[in-house]
mmCIF file of C-alpha atoms in Angstrom:
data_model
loop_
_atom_site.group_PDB
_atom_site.id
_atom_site.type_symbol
_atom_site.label_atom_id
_atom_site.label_comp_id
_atom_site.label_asym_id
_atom_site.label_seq_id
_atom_site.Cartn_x
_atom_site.Cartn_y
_atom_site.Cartn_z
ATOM 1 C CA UNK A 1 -20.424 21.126 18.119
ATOM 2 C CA UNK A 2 -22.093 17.983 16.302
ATOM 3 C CA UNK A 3 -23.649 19.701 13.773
ATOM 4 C CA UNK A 4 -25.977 18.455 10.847
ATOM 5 C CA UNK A 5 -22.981 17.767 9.094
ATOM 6 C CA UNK A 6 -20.245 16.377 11.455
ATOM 7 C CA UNK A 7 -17.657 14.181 10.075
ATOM 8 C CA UNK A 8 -17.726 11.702 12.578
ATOM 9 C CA UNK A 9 -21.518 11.519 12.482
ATOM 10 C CA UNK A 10 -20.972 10.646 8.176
ATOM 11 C CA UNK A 11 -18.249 8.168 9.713
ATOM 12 C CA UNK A 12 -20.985 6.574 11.748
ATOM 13 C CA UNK A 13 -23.702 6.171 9.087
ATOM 14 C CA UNK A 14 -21.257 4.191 6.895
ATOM 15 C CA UNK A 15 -20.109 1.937 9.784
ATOM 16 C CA UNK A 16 -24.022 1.046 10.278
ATOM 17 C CA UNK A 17 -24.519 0.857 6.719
ATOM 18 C CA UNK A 18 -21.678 -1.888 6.382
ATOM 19 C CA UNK A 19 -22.690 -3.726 9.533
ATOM 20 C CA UNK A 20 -26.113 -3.996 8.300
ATOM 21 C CA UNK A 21 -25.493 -5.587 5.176
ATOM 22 C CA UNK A 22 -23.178 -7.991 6.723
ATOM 23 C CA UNK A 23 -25.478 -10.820 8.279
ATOM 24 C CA UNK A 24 -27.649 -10.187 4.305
ATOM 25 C CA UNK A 25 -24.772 -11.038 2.682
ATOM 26 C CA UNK A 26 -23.906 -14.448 5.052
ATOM 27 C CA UNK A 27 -27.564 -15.297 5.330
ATOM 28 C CA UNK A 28 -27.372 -18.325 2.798
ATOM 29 C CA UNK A 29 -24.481 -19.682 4.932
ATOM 30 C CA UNK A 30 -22.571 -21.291 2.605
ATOM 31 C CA UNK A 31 -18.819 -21.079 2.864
ATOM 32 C CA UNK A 32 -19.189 -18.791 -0.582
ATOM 33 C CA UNK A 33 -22.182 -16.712 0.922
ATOM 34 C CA UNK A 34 -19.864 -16.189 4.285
ATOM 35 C CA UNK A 35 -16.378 -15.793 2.649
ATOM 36 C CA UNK A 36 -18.061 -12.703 0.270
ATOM 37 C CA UNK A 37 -19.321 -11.089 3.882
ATOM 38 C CA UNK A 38 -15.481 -11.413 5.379
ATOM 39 C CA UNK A 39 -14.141 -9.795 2.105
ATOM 40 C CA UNK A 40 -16.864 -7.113 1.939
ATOM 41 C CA UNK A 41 -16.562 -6.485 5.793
ATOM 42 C CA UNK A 42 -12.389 -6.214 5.569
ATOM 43 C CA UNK A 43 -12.765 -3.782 2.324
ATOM 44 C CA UNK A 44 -15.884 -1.751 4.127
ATOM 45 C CA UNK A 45 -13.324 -1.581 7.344
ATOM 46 C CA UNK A 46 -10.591 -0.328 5.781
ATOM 47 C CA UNK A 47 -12.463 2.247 3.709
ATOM 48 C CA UNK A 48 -14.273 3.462 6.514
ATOM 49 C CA UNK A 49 -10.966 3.262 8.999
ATOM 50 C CA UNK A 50 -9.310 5.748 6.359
ATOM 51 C CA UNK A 51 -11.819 7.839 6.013
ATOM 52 C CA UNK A 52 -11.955 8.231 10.092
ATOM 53 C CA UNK A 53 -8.116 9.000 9.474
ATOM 54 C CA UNK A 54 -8.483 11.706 7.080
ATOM 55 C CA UNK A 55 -10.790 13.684 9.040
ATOM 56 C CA UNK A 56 -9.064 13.278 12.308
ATOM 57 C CA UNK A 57 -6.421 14.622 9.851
ATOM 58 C CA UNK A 58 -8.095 17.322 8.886
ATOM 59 C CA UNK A 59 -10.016 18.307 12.313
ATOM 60 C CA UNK A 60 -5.884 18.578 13.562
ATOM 61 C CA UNK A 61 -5.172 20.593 10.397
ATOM 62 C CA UNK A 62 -8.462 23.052 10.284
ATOM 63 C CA UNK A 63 -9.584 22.876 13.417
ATOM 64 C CA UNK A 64 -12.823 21.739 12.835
ATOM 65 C CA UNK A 65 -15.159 18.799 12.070
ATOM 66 C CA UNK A 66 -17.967 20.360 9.256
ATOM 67 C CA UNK A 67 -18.098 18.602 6.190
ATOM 68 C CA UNK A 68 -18.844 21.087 4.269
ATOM 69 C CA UNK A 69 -16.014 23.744 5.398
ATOM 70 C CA UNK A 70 -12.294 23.878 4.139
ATOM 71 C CA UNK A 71 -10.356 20.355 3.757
ATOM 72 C CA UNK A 72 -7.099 20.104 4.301
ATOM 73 C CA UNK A 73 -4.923 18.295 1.049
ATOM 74 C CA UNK A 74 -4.200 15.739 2.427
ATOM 75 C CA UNK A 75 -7.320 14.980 3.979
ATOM 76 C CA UNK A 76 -8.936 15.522 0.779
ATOM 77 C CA UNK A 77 -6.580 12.963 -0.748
ATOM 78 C CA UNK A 78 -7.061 10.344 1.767
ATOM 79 C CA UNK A 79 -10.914 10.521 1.324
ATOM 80 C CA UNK A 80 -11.126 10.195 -1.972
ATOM 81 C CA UNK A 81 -9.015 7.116 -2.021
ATOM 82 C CA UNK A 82 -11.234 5.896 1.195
ATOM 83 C CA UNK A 83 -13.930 6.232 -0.495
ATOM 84 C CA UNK A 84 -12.963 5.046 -4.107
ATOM 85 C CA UNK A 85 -12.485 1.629 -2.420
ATOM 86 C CA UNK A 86 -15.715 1.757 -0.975
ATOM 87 C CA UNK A 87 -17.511 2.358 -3.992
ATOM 88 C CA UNK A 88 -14.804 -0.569 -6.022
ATOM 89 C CA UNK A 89 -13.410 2.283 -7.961
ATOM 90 C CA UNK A 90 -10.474 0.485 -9.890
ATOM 91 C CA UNK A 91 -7.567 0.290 -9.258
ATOM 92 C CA UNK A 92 -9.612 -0.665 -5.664
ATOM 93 C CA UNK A 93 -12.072 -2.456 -7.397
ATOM 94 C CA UNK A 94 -10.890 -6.485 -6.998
ATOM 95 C CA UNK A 95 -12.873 -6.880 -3.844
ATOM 96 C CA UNK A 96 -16.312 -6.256 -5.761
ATOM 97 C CA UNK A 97 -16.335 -9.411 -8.542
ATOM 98 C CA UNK A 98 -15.913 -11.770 -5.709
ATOM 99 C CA UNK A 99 -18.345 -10.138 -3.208
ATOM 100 C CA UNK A 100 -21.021 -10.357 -5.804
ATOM 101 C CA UNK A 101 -20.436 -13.632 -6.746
ATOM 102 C CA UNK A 102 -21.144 -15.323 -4.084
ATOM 103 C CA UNK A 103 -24.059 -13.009 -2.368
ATOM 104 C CA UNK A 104 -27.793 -14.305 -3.951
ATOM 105 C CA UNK A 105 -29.240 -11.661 -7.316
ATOM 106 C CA UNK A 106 -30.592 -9.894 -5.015
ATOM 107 C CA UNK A 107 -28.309 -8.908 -2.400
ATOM 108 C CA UNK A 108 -25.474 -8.365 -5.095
ATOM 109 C CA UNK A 109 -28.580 -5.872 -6.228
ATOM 110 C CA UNK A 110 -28.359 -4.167 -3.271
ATOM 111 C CA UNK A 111 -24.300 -4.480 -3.077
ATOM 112 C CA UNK A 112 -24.379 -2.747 -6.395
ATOM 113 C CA UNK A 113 -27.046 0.162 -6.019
ATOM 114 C CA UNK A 114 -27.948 0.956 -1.916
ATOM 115 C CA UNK A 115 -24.383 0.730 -0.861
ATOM 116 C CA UNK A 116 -23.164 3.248 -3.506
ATOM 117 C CA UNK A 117 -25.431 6.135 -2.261
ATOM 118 C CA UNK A 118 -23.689 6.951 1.202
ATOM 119 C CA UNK A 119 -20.229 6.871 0.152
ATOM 120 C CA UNK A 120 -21.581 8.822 -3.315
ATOM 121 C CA UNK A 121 -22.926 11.204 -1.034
ATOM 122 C CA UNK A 122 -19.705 12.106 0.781
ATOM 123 C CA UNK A 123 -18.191 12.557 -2.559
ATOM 124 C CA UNK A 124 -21.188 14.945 -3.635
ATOM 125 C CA UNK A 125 -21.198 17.358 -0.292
ATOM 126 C CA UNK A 126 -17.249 17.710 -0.785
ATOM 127 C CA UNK A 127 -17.411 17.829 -4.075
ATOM 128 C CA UNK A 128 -15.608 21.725 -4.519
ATOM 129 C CA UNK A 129 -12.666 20.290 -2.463
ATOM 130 C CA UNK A 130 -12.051 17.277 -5.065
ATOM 131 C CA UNK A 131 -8.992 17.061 -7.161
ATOM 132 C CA UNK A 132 -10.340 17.202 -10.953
ATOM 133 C CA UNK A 133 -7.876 14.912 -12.456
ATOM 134 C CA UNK A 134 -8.087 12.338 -9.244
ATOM 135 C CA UNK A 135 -11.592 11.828 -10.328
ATOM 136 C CA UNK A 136 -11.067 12.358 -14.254
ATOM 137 C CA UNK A 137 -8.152 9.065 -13.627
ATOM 138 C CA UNK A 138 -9.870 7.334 -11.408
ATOM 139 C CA UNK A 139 -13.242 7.399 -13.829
ATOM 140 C CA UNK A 140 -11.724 6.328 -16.804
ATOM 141 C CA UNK A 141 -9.515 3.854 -15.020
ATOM 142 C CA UNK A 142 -12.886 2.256 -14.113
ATOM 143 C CA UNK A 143 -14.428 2.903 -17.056
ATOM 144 C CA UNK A 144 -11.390 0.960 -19.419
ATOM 145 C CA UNK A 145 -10.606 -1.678 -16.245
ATOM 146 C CA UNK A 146 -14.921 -2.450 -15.815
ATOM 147 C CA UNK A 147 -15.412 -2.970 -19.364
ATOM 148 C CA UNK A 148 -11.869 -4.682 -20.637
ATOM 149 C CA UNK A 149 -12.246 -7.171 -17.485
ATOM 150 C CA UNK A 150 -15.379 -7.902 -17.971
ATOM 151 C CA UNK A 151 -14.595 -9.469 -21.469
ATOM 152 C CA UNK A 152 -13.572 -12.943 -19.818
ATOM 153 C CA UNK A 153 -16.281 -13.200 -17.715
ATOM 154 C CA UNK A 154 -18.898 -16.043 -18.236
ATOM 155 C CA UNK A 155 -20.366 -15.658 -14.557
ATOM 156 C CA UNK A 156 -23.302 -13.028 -14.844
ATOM 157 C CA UNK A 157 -23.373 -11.842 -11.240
ATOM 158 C CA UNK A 158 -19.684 -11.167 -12.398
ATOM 159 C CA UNK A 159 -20.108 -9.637 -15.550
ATOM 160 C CA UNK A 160 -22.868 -7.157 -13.570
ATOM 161 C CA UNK A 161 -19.809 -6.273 -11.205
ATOM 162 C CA UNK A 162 -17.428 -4.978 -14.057
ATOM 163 C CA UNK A 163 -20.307 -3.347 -15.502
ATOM 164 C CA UNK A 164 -21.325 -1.659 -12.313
ATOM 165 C CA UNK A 165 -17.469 -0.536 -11.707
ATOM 166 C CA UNK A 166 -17.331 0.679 -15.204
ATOM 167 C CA UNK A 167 -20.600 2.695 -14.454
ATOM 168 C CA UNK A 168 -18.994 3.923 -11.465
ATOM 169 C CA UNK A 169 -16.720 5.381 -13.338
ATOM 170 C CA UNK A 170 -18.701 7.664 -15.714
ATOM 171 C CA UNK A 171 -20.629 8.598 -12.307
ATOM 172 C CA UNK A 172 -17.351 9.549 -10.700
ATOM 173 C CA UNK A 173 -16.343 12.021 -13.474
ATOM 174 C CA UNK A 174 -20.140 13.529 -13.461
ATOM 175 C CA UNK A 175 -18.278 15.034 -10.492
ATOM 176 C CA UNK A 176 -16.429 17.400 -12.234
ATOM 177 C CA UNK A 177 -19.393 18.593 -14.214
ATOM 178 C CA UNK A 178 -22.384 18.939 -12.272
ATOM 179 C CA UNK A 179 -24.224 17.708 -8.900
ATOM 180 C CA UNK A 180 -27.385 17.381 -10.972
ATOM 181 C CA UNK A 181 -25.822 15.293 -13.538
ATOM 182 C CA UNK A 182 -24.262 13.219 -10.407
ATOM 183 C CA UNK A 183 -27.675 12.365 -9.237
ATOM 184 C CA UNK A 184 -29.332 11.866 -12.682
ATOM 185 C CA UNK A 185 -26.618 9.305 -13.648
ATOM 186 C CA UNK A 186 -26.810 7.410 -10.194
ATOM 187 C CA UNK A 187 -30.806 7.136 -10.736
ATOM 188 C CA UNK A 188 -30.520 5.951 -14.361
ATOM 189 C CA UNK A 189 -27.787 3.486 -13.345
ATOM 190 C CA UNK A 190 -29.901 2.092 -9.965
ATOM 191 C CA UNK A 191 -32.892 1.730 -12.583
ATOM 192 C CA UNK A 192 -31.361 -0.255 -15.087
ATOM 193 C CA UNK A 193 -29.272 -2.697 -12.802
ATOM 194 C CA UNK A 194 -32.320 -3.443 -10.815
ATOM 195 C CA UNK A 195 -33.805 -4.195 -14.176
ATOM 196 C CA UNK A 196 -31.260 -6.621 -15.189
ATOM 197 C CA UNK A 197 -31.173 -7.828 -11.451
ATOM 198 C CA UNK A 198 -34.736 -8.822 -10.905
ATOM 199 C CA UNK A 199 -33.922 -10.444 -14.586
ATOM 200 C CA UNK A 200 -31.296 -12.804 -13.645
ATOM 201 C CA UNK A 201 -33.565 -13.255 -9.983
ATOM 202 C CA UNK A 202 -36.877 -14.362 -11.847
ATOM 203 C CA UNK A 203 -34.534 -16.387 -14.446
ATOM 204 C CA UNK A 204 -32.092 -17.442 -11.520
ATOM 205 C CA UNK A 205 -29.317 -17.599 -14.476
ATOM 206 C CA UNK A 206 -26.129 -17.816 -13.242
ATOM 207 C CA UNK A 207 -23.847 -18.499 -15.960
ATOM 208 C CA UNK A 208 -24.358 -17.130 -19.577
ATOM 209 C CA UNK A 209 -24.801 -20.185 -20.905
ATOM 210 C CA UNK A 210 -27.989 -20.519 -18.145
ATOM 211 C CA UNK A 211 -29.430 -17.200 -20.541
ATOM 212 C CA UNK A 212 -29.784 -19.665 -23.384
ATOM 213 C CA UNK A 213 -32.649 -21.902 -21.421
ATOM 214 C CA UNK A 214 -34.376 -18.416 -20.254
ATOM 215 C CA UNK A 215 -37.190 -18.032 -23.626
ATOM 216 C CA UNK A 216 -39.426 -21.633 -22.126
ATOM 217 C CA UNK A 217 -39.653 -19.418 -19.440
ATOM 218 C CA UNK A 218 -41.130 -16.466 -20.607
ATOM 219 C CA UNK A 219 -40.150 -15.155 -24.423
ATOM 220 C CA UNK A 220 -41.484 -11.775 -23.647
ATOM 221 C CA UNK A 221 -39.236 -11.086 -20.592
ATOM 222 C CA UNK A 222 -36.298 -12.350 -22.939
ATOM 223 C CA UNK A 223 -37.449 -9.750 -24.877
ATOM 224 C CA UNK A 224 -37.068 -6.860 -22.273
ATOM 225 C CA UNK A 225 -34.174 -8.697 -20.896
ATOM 226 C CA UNK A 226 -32.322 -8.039 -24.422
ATOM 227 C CA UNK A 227 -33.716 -4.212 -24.552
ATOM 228 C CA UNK A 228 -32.475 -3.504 -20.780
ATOM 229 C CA UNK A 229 -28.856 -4.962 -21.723
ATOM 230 C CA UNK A 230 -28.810 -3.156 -24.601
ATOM 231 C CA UNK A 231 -29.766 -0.016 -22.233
ATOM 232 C CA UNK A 232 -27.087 -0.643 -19.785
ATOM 233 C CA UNK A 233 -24.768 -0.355 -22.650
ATOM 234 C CA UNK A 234 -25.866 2.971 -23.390
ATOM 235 C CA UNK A 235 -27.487 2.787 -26.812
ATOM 236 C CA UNK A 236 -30.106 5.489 -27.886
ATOM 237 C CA UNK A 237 -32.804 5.533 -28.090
ATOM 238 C CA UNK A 238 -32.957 3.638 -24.441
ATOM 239 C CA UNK A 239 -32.720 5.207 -21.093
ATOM 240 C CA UNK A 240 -29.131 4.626 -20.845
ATOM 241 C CA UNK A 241 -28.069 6.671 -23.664
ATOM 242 C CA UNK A 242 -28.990 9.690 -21.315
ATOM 243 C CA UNK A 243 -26.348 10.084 -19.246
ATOM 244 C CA UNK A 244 -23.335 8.759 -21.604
ATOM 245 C CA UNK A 245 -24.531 11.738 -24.139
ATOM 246 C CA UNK A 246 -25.114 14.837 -21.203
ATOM 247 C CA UNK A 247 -21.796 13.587 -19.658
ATOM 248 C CA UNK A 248 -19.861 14.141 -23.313
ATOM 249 C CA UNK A 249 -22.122 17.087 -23.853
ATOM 250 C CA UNK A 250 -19.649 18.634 -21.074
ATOM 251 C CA UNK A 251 -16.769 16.619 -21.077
ATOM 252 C CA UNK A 252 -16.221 17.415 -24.667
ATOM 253 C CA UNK A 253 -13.779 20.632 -23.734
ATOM 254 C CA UNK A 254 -11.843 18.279 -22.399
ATOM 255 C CA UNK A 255 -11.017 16.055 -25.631
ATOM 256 C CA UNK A 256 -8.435 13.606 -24.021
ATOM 257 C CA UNK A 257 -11.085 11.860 -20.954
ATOM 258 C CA UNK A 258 -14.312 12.255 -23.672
ATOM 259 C CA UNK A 259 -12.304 10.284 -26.385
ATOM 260 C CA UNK A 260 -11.441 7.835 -23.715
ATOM 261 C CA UNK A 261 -14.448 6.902 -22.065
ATOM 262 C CA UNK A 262 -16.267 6.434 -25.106
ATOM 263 C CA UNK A 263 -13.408 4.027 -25.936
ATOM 264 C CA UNK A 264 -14.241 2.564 -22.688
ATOM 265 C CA UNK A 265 -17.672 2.294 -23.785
ATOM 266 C CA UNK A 266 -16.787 -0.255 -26.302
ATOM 267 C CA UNK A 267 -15.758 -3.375 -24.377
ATOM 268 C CA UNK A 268 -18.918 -2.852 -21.928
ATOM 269 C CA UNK A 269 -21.209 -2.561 -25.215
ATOM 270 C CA UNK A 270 -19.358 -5.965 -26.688
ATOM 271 C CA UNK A 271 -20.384 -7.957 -23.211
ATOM 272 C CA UNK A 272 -23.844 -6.386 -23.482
ATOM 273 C CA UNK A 273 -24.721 -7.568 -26.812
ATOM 274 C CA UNK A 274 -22.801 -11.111 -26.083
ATOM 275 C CA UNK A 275 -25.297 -11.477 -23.164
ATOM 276 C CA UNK A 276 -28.507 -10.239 -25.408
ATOM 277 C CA UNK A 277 -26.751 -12.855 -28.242
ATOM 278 C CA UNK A 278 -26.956 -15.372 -26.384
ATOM 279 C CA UNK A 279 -30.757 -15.017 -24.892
ATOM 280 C CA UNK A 280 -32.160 -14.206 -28.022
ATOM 281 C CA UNK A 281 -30.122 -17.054 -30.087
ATOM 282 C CA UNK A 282 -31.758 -19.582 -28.682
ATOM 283 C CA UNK A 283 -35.859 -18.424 -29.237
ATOM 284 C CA UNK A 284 -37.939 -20.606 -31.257
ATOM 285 C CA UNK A 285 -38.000 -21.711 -33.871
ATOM 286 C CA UNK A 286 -34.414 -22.199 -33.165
ATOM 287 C CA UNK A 287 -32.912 -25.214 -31.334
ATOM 288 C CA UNK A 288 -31.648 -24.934 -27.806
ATOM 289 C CA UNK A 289 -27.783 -25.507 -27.932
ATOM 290 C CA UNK A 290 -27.539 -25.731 -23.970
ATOM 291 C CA UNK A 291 -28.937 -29.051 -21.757
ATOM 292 C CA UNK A 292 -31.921 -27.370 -19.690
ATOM 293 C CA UNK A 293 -31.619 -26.396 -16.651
ATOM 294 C CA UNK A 294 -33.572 -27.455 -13.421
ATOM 295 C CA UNK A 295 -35.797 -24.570 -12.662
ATOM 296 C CA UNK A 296 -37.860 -23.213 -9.553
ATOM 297 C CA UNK A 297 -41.557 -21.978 -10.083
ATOM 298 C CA UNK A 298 -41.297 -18.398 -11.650
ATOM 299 C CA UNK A 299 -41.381 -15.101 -9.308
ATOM 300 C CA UNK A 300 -42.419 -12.023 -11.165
ATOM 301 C CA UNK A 301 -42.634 -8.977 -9.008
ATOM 302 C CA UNK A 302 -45.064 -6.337 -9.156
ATOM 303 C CA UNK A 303 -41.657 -3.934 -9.864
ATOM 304 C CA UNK A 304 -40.613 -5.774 -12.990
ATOM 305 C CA UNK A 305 -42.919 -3.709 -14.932
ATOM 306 C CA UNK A 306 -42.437 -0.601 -13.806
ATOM 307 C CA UNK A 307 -38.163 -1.023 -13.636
ATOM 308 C CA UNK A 308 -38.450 -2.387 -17.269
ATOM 309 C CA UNK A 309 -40.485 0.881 -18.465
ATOM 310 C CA UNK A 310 -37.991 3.132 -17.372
ATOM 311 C CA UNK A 311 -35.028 1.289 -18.188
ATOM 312 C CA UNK A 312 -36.040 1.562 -21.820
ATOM 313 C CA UNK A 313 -38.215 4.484 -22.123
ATOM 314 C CA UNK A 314 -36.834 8.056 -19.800
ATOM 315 C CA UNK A 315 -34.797 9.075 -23.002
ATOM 316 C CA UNK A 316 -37.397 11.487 -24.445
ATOM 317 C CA UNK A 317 -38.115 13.164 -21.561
ATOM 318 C CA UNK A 318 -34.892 14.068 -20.765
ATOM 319 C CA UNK A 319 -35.434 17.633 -20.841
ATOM 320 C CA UNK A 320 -38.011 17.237 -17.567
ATOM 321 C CA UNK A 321 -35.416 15.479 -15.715
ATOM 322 C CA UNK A 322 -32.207 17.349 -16.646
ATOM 323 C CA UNK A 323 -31.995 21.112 -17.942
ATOM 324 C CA UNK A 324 -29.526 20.657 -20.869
ATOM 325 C CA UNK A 325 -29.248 24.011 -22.333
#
């Protein structure tokens, strides 16, 4: 029976999902804009081909097609490697850099946030089936691999990729914890990316040394700019502290992943604050060390505002949004 929650239907909604994105990606049609829609398309494929193998696996093995009823192992095993490639889980994650370097700010936006919530949701209604230590190594592996690589980046569509994996990562082990953690971390994340996002957009800086030009434009949206970086890395008091500390809060029984990923932490923090370095080094009365860049007329959109806000600000009320006790 095709039920609500039918396999094949979940297979379906992630084929259209891909497709969709597809002609976004190659709209700019420029040999970079096109080659990132092949490699996303061949990635998205092979994901989605696996994950049409595990549960024709598993409807041979159990006999039926429900998400939510028994998996078999191996099915079980298959989809979560489907499905970390998807998301650009490392070790799967060498696809994602180059995808979002050559898509425009705001399709690698929508690379980095949309896309993540169909494949996250799989995860999420499986999510009693999952092997614990599959997600715990695959999490920190993304955590260490996002934030390490992302050290000799100077590109900042590519420096937003290794962030975003290592984000991934943290969101793959709120797995393990608690469904309501899962979906707080994934909000928190989509917030402050878009923040940064729109950033980069409005600024249309490309390379880090582009960030040095950015304070002619506007000094007080360098300003947020720095705060919202600083919030991705997950500093208190900003947003972003919020899930790093509720995620340690019950990881900490488990000593070995909680000392790692705040390791982890470290390298994504030292990018950060090399990004807010170098926008802030350059304000006035300060002399700009980088030749000016050619710029378009400014775009601010209406959302800047309100994505800024709660990038910095959803830490005190963390008790409305999450019950913690």
């Amino acid at each position: 029976t095709m039920s609500s929650n039918h396999w094949l239907l979940a297979w379906l909604g992630l084929e259209l999902n891909t497709l969709s994105i597809i002609p976004i990606i190659a709209k700019p049609n420029h040999p970079r804009a096109t080659e990132a829609a092949m490699k996303y398309f061949l990635m998205q494929a092979t994901g989605a081909t696996l994950i049409l193998c595990a549960t024709t696996i598993n409807a041979w093995q159990t006999g039926q097609w429900t998400m939510t009823c028994t998996l078999s192992p191996t099915a079980t095993t298959l989809l979560t490697a489907a499905i970390a490639l998807k998301l650009g889980l490392a070790p799967a994650h060498l696809w994602y850099p180059e995808v979002m370097q050559g898509s425009t700010p705001t399709t690698a936006l929508i690379i980095s946030t949309w896309q993540k919530i169909a494949p996250l949701t799989m995860l999420m209604m499986i999510h009693n089936h999952l092997n614990t230590n599959t997600l715990l190594t695959l999490g920190i592996t993304s955590a260490l691999l996002g934030g390490l690589t992302g050290l000799n980046q100077t590109q900042t569509r590519k420096i937003m990729a290794f962030s975003s994996i290592a984000h991934m990562g943290w969101l793959i082990i709120t797995l393990t914890l608690n469904l309501t953690l899962t979906t707080l971390t994934m909000i928190t994340y989509t917030l402050m990316t878009s923040t940064m996002f729109y950033t980069l957009a409005t600024t249309s800086s490309k390379t880090l040394s582009d960030m040095g030009t950015t304070w002619s434009l506007s000094p007080t949206l360098t300003t947020t700019t720095m705060l919202a970086l600083v919030s991705l890395g997950g500093l208190p008091p900003l947003t972003g502290f919020m899930p790093k500390w509720l995620i340690l809060k019950d990881l900490v029984t488990a000593p070995l992943p909680s000392t790692l990923l705040l390791l982890a932490s470290l390298p994504s923090l030292f990018f950060y604050t090399r990004l807010a370095y170098l926008t802030t080094l350059t304000t006035p009365p300060t002399t700009t060390n980088t030749e000016h860049t050619w710029r378009l007329p400014t775009r601010y959109t209406p959302m800047m505002t309100l994505m800024t806000s709660t990038t910095l600000l959803l830490l005190p009320i963390t008790p409305l949004l999450y019950h913690t006790t």
